[in-house]
Coordinates of C-alpha atoms in Angstrom, one line a residue:
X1406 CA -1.4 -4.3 -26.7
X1407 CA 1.3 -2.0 -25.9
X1408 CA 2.0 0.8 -28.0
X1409 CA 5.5 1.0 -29.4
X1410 CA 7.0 4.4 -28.5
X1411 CA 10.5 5.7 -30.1
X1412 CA 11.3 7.7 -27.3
X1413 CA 11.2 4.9 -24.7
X1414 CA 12.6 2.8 -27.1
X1415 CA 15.8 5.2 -27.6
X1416 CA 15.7 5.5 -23.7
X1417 CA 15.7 1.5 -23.4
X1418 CA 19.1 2.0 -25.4
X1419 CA 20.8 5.0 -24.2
X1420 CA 19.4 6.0 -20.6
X1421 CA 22.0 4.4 -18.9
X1422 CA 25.3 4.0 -22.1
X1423 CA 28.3 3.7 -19.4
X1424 CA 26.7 1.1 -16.5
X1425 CA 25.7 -0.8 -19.5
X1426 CA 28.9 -0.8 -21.3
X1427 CA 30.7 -1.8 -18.0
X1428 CA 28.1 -4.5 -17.6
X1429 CA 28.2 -6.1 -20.9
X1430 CA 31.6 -6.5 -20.9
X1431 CA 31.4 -8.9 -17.8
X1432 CA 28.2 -11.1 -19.2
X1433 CA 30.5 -11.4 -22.2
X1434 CA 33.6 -12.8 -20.4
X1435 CA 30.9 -15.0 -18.2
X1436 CA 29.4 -16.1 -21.0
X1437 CA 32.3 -17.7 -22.1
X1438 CA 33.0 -21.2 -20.2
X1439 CA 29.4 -21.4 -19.9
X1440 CA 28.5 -21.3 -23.9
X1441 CA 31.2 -24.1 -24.3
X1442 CA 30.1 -25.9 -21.4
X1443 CA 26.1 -26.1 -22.9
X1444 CA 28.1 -27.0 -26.1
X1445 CA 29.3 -29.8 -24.5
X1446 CA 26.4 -30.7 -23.1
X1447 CA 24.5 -31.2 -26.6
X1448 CA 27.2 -33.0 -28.2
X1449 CA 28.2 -30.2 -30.4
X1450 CA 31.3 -28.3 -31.3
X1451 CA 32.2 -25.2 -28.5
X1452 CA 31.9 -22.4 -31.6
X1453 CA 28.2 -23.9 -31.9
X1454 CA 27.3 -22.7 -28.7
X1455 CA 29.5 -19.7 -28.7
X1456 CA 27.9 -18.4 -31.9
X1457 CA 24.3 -19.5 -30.6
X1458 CA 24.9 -16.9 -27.6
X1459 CA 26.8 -14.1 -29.9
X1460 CA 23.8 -14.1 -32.1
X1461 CA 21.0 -14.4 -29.8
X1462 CA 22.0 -11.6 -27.0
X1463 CA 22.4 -9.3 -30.5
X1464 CA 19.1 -10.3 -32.0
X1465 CA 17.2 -9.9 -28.6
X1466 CA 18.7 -7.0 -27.5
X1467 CA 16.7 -5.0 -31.0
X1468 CA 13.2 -6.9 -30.3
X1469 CA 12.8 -8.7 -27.0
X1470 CA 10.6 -7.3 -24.7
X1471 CA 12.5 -7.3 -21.4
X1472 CA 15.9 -4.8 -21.5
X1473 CA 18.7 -5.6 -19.5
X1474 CA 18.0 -9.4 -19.5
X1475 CA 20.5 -12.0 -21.1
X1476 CA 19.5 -14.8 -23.6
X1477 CA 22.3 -16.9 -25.0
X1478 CA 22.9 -20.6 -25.1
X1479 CA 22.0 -22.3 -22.0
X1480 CA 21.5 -25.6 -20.2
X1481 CA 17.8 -25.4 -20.3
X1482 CA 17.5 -25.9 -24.4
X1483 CA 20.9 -27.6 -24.6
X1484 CA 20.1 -30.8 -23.0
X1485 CA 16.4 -31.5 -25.0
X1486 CA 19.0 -31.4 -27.9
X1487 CA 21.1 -33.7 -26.8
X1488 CA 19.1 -36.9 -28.2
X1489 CA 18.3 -35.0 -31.4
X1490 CA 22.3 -34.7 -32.0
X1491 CA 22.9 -38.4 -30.6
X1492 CA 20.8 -39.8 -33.4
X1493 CA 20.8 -37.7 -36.0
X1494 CA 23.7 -35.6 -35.7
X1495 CA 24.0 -31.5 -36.3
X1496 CA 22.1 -30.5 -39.0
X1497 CA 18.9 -31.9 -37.2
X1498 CA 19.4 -29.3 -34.4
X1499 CA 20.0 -26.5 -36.5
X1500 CA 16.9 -27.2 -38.3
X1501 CA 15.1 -28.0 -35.2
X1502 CA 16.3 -24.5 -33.7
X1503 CA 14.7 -22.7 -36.9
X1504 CA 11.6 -24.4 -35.7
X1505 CA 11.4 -23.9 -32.5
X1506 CA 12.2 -19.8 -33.7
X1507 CA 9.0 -20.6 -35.5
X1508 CA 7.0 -22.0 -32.9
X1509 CA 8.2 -19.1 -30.3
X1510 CA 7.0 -16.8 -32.8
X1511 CA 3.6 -17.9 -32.7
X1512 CA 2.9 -18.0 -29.4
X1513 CA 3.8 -14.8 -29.6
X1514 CA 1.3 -13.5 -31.8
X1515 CA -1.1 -16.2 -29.9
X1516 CA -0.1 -13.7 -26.9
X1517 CA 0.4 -16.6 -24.7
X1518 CA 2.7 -14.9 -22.3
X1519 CA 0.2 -13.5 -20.9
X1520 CA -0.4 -16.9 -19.4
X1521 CA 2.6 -15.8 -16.4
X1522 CA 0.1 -14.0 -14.1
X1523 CA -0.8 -17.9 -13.1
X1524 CA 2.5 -18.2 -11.8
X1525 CA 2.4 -17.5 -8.4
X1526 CA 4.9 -16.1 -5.9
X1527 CA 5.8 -19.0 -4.7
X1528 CA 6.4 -20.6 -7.5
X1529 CA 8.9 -17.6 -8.6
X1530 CA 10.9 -18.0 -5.1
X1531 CA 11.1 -21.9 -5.9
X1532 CA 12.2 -20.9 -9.4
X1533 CA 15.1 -18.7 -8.1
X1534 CA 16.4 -21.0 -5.4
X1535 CA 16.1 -23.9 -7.5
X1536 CA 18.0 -22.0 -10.2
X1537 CA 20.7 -20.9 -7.6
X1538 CA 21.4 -24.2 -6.3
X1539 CA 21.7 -25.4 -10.4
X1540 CA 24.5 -22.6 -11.0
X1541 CA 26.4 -23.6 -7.8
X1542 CA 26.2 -27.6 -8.8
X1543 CA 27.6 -26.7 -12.4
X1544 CA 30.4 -24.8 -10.8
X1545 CA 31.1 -28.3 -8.8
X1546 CA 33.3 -29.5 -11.7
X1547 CA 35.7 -26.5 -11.3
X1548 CA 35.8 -27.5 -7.4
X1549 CA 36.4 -31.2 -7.2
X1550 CA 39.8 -32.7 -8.4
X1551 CA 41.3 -29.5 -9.3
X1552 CA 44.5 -28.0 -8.3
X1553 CA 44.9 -26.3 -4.6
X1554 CA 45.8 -23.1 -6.1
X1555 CA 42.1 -23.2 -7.4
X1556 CA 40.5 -22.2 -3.8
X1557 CA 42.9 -19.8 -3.1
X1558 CA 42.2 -17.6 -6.3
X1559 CA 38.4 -18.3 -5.8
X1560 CA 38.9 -16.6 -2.7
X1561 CA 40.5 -13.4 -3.9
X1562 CA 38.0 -13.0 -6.3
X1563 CA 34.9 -13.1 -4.3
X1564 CA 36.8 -10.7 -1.7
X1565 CA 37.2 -8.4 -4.9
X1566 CA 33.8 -8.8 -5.6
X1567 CA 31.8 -8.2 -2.4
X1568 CA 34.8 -5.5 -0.7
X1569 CA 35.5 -3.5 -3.9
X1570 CA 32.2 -1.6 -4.0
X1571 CA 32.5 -0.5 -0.2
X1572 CA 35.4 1.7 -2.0
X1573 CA 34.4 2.5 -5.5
X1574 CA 31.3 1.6 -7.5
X1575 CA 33.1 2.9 -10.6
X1576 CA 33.5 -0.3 -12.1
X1577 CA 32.1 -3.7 -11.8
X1578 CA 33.4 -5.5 -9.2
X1579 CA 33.4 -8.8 -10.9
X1580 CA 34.9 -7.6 -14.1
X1581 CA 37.8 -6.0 -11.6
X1582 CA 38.2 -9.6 -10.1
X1583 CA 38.6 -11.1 -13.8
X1584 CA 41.2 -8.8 -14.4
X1585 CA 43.1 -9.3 -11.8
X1586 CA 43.1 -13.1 -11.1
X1587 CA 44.0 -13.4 -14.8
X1588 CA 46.8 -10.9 -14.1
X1589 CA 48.3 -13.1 -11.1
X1590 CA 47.9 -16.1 -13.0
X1591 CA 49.7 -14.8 -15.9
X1592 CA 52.7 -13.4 -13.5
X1593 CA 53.3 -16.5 -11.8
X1594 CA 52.1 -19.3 -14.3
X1595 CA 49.7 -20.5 -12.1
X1596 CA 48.8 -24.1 -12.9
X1597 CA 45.0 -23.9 -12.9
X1598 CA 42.3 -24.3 -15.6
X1599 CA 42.0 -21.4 -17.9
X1600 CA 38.8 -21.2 -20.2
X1601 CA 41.1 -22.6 -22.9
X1602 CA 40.7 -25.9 -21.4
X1603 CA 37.5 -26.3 -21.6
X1604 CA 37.7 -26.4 -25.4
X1605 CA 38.5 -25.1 -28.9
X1606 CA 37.8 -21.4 -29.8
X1607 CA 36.5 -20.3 -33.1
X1608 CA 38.9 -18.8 -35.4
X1609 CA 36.6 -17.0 -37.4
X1610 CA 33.2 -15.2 -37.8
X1611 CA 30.0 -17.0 -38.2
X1612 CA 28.5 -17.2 -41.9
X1613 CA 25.3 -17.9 -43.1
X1614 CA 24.5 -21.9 -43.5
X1615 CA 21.3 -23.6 -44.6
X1616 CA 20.7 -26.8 -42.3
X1617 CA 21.7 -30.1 -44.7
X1618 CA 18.4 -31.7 -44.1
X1619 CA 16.3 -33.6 -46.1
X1620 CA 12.8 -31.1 -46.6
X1621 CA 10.0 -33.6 -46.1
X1622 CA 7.7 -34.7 -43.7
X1623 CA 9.8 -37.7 -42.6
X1624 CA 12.4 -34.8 -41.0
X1625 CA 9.7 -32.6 -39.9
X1626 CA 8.4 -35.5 -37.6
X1627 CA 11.5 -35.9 -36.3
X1628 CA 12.6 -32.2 -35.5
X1629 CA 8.8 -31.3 -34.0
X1630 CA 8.4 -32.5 -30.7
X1631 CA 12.0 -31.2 -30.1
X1632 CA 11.5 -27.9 -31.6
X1633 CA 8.2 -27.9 -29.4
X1634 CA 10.3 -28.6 -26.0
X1635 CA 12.8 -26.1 -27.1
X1636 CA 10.2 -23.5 -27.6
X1637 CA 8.2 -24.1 -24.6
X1638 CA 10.9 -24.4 -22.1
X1639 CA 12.9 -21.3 -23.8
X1640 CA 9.9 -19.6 -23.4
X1641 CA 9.1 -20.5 -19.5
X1642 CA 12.7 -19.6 -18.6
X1643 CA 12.6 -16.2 -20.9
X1644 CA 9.3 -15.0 -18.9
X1645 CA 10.1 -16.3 -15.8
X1646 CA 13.4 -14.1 -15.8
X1647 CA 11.9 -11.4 -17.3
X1648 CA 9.6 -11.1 -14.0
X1649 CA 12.0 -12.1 -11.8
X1650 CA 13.8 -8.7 -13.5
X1651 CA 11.1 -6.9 -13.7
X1652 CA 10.3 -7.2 -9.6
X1653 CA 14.2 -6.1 -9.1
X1654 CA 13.9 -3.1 -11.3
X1655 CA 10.8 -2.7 -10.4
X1656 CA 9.9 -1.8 -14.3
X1657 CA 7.6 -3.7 -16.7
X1658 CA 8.2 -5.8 -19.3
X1659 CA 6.6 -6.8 -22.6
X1660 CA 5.9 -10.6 -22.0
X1661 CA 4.5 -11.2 -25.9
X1662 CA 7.0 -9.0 -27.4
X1663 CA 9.5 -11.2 -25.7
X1664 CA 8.2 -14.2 -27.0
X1665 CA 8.7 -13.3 -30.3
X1666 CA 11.7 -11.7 -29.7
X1667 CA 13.3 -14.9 -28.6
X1668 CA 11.6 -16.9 -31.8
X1669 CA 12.9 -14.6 -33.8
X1670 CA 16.6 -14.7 -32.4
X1671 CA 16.4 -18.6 -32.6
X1672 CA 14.9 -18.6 -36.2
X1673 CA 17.9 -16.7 -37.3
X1674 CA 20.4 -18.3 -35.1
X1675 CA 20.0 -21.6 -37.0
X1676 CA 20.9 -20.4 -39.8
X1677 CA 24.6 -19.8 -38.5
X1678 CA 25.3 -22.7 -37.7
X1679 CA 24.3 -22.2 -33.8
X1680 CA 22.3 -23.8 -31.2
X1681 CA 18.7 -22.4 -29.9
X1682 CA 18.7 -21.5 -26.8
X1683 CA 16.8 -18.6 -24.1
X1684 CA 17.2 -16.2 -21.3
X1685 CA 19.7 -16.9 -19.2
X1686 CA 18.6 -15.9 -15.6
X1687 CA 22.6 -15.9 -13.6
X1688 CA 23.9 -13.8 -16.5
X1689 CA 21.0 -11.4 -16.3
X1690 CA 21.2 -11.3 -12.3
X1691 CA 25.2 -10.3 -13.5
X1692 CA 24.3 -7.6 -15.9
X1693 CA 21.2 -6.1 -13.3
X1694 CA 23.8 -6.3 -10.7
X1695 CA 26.8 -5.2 -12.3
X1696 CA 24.8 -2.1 -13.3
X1697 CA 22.8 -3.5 -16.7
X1698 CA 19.8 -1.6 -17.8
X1699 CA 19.4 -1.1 -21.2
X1700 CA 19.1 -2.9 -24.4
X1701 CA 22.9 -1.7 -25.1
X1702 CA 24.1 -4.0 -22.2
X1703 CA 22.8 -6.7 -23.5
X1704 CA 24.2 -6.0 -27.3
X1705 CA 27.8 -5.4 -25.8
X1706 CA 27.5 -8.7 -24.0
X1707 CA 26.9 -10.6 -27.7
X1708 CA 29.5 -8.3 -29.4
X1709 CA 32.0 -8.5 -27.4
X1710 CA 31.4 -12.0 -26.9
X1711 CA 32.1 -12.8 -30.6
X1712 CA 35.1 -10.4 -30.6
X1713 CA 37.0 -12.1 -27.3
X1714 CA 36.2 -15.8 -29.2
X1715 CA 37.1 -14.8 -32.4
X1716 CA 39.8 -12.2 -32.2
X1717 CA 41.1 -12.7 -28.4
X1718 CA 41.3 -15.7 -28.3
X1719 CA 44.7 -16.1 -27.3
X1720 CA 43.9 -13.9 -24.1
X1721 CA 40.5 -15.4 -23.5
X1722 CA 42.2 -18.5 -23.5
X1723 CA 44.2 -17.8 -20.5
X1724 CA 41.4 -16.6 -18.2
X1725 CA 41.8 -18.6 -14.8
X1726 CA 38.7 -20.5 -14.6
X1727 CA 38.7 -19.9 -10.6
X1728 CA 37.7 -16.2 -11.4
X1729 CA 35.1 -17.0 -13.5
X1730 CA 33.9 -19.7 -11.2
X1731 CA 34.1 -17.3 -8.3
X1732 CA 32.0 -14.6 -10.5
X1733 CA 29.0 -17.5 -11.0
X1734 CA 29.2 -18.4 -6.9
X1735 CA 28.5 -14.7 -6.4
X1736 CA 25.2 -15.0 -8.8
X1737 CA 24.7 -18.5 -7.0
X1738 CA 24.8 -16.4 -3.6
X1739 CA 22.7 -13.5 -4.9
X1740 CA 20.3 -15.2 -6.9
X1741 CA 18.7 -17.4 -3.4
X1742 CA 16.0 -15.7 -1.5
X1743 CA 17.4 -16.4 1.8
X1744 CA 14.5 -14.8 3.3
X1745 CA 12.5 -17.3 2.2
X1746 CA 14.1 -19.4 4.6
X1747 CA 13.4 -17.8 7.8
X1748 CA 9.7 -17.3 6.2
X1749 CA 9.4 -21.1 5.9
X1750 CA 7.5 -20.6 9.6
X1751 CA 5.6 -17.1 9.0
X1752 CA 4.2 -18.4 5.6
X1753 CA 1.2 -20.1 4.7
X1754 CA 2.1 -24.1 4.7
X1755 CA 0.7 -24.4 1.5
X1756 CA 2.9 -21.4 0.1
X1757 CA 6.4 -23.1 1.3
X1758 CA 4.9 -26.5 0.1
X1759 CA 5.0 -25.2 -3.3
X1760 CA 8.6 -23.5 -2.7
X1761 CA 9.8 -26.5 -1.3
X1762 CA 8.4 -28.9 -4.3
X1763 CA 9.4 -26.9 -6.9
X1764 CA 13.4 -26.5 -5.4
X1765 CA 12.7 -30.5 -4.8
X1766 CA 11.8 -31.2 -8.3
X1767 CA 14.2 -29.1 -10.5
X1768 CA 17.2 -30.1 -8.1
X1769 CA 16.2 -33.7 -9.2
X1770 CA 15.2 -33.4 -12.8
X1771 CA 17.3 -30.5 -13.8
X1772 CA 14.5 -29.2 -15.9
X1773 CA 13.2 -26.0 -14.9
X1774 CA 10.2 -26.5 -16.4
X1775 CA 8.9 -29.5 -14.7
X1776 CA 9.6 -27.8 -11.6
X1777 CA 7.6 -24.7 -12.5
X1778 CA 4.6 -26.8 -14.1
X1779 CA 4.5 -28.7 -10.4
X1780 CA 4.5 -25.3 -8.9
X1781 CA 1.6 -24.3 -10.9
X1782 CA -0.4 -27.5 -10.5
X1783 CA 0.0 -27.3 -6.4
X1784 CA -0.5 -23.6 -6.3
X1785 CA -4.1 -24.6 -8.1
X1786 CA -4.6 -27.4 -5.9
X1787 CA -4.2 -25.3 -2.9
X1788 CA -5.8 -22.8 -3.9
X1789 CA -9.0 -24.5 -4.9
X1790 CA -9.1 -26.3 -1.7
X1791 CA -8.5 -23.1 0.1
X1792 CA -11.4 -21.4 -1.7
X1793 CA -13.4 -24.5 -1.0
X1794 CA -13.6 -23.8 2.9
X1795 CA -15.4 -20.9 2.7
X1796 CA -18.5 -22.2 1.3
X1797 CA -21.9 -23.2 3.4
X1798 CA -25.3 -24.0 2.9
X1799 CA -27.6 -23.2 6.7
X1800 CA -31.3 -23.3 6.4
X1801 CA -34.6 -22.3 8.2
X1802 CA -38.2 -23.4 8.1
X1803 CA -41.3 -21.2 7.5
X1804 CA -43.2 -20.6 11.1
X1805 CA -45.9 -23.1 9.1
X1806 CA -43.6 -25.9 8.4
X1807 CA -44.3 -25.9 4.4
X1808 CA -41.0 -24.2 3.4
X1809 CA -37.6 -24.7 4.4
X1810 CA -35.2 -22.2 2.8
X1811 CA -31.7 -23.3 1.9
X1812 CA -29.0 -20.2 2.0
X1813 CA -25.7 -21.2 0.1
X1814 CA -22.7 -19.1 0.5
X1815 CA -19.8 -19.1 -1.2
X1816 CA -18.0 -20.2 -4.4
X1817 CA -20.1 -22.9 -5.7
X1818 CA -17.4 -25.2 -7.8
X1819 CA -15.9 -28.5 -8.3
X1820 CA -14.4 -28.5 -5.0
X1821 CA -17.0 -27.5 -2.8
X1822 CA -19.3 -29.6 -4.7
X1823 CA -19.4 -32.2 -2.2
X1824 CA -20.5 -30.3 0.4
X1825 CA -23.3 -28.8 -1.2
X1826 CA -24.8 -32.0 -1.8
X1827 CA -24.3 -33.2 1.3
X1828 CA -26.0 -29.8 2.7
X1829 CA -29.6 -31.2 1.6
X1830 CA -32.2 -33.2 3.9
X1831 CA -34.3 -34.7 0.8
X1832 CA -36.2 -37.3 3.6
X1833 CA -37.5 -34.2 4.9
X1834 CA -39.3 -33.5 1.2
X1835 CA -41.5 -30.2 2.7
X1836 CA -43.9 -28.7 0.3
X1837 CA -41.7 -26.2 -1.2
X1838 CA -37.8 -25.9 -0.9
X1839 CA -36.7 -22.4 -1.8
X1840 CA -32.6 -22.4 -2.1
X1841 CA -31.0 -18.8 -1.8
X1842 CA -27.7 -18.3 -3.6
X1843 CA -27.7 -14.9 -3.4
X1844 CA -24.9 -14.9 -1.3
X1845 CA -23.0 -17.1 -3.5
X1846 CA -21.5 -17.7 -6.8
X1847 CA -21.6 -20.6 -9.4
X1848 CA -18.7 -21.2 -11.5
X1849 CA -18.6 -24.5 -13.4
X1850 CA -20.4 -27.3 -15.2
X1851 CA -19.8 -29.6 -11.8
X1852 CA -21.6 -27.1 -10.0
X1853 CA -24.2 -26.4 -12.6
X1854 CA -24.3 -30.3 -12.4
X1855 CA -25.3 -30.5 -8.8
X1856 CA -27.5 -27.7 -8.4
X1857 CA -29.8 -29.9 -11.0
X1858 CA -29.4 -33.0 -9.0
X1859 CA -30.6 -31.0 -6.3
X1860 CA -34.0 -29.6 -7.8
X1861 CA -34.7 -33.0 -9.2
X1862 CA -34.3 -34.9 -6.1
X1863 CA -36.4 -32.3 -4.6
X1864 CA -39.2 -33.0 -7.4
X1865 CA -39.0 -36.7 -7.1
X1866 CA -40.1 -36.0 -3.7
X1867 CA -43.0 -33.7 -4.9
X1868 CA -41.8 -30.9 -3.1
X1869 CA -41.7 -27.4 -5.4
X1870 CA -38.3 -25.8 -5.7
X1871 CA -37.9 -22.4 -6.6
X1872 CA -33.6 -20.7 -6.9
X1873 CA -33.9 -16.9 -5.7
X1874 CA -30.9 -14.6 -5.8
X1875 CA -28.6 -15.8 -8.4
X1876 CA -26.5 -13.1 -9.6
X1877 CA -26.5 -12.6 -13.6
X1878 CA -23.0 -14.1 -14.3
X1879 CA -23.9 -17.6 -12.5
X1880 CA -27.8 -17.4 -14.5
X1881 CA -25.3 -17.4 -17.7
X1882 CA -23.9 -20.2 -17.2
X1883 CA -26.6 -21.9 -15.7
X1884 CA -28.8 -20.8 -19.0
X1885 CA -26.5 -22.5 -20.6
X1886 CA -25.8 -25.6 -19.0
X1887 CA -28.3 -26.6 -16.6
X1888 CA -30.8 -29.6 -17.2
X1889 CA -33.5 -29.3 -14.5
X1890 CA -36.4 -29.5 -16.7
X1891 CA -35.1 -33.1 -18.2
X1892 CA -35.8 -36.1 -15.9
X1893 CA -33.5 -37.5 -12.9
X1894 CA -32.1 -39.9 -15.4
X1895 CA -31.5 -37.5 -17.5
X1896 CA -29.3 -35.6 -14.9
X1897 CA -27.7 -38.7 -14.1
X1898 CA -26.0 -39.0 -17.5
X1899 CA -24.9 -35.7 -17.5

């Protein structure tokens, strides 16, 4: 476990004070429209969502283990809600997001993020584009059936954005584009959305508030397998962006320290009247791109959040939602791994199958989850069947005819099972088999499983087998597991 050090702890919160600063203050105005919009999306109040992200980024930024990354309210955790608020209205969610806080925790302390080094790099590259292609589609709203002075606005702001730093790094270029597309819209009254269309603000801070459920088993049934989705798809999205941010900053991250991190955000976030919710990859890809480093980025993000919402409002409220729109195509753009187009040819097929199915499968479900759970499934698939080809079995006879040797090489498993057995001449049935696996490594009870049939075939046909070369981890688990002294009927039920 990693040792907690005060010094890199104070440098996680003021190495990098002005970058951060500058940063935050652009997730804050981006988290805006999107916090209401995930609002909407569970059925809940726009201040419910808003809150949910104030109070998470906050929480997080003190004791998640990845600086520099966003969690708020997102899309992710929103729409497993959705159902839970349908049926049983609000006070079910905010006791189901105390739950899931719960659940997070313990995996946590389970150290179950540890599980991330399964996830492959394909996977992550399917993750990203799948992700990029979900932040463009919820911009779609903002592009269809608006006014015309929507595209022309969108345009100035992404030329702001991507021309800007050629002249001044200074400030973030997106933050710069904000400014000034609300400026022109304020001038000349341009008829365009503002965030203050997308709904109500809140008119005042958040205060503690004990979900109005019923505490008995009856509601604890019904908030569980949500609170369980809640916590295991926060979770995937949380370590899946803190990797993604880890490879860009090239800097490590504490995987179980985030997990509790983000249980403990949610535990106390439903107690504020707020929705649960996770990382949020685009806003993170802002703040590492706009500069973000440090826990402090994050922590402006959430305050100033809550202090635009709250006591702003009225100037919030007229932010043009073209420049915020134009701020999320820019993530959209910069999140895809374009390269991994052009390697669609140089890769391995099996390595752009698994890109491919995982864009395929979140761009169809929505659920980043399922896509990444596919990814991992075909990434073991392949990768068994991969291992599987380089396994043989050659043999030789003894000048006197009496003993054939058998020489297996390879990884002897569940996949290459198949061709072991199918390796063996037990017509032949010499006098004495002697089967070599020094060369070759046994991993599993399927294996264990038909090295026995072997033998006993062999001693049905009175031959005398003898197993040279087996290296001490595979006599372990063959110790343990293997049946050759039982009878072939014996082996057959096993």
């Amino acid at each position: 476990m990693t040792q907690f050090s005060l010094t890199q702890y104070r440098q996680e919160w003021f190495g990098n004070p002005r970058a951060d600063v500058l940063s935050g203050l652009v997730v804050a105005m981006a988290l805006i429209p999107e916090a209401i919009a995930f609002s909407i999306i569970a059925g809940v109040d726009p201040k419910v969502g808003l809150f949910a992200s104030f109070s998470i980024a906050v929480i997080i930024s003190f004791i998640g283990g990845r600086p520099g990354m966003i969690s708020a309210a997102t899309a992710a955790t929103a729409v497993l809600m959705t159902p839970l608020v349908a049926d049983h209205g609000l006070e079910y969610l905010l006791a189901a997001t105390v739950l899931a806080g719960v659940i997070q925790v313990l995996f946590g302390i389970l150290q179950l993020g540890s599980l991330m080094r399964f996830v492959s790099q394909s996977v992550m590259t399917g993750f990203v584009n799948a992700l990029a292609i979900l932040i463009f589609m919820a911009q779609l709203p903002q592009l269809i059936n608006v006014p015309w002075l929507t595209y022309p606005l969108i345009a100035v702001a992404l030329a702001i954005i991507y021309l800007l730093p050629r002249l001044t790094r200074a400030v973030p270029s997106p933050l710069v584009a904000i400014i000034v597309i609300t400026a022109i819209s304020m001038i000349f009254g341009f008829d365009v959305n503002h965030v203050g269309d997308m709904g109500e603000l809140p008119d005042s801070f958040p205060s503690f508030h004990l979900p109005a459920v019923p505490f008995t088993i009856d509601t604890l049934l019904i908030i569980l397998p949500y609170s369980l989705a809640v916590a295991v798809v926060g979770l995937m999205e949380s370590l899946m962006t803190a990797q993604l941010i880890d490879d860009l900053t090239d800097t490590r991250s504490n995987k179980n320290q985030e997990c509790v991190g983000q249980g403990v955000a949610n535990f106390a976030t439903g107690f504020i009247g707020a929705m649960a919710g996770c990382a949020m990859i685009g806003q993170s890809m802002i703040n590492v791109k706009s500069g973000g480093r440090g826990r402090l980025s994050t922590f402006v993000a959430g305050v100033v959040l809550l202090i635009l919402v709250v006591v702003l409002d009225r100037w919030v409220s007229q932010i043009p939602m073209p420049a915020l729109v134009a701020v999320m195509i820019m993530v959209s753009i910069g999140t895809f791994s374009w390269s991994s187009l052009k390697n669609l040819k140089s890769h391995p097929r099996s390595s752009s199958t698994v890109m491919l199915a995982v864009v395929a499968v979140v761009v169809a479900t929505h659920n980043l989850a399922i896509g990444v759970l596919t990814g991992v499934l075909l990434s073991g698939i392949f990768f068994a069947w991969k291992i599987s080809q380089f396994f043989r079995v050659r043999s030789d006879v003894s000048d006197d005819g009496m003993t054939r040797t058998y020489h297996v090489e390879g990884q002897l498993f569940f996949a290459s099972v198949e061709r072991f057995n199918a390796a063996f001449d037990f017509r032949e049935a010499p006098e004495r088999v002697v089967i070599d696996v020094s060369r070759a490594h046994i991993w599993d009870i399927s294996s264990v499983a038909a090295l026995d049939m072997v033998v006993m075939k062999f001693r049905r046909e009175g031959a005398e087998v003898e197993i040279v070369g087996m290296n001490e981890a595979s006599a372990t688990i063959v110790d343990r597991l293997s049946v050759q002294d039982d009878s072939l009927d014996a082996v057959m039920k096993h």
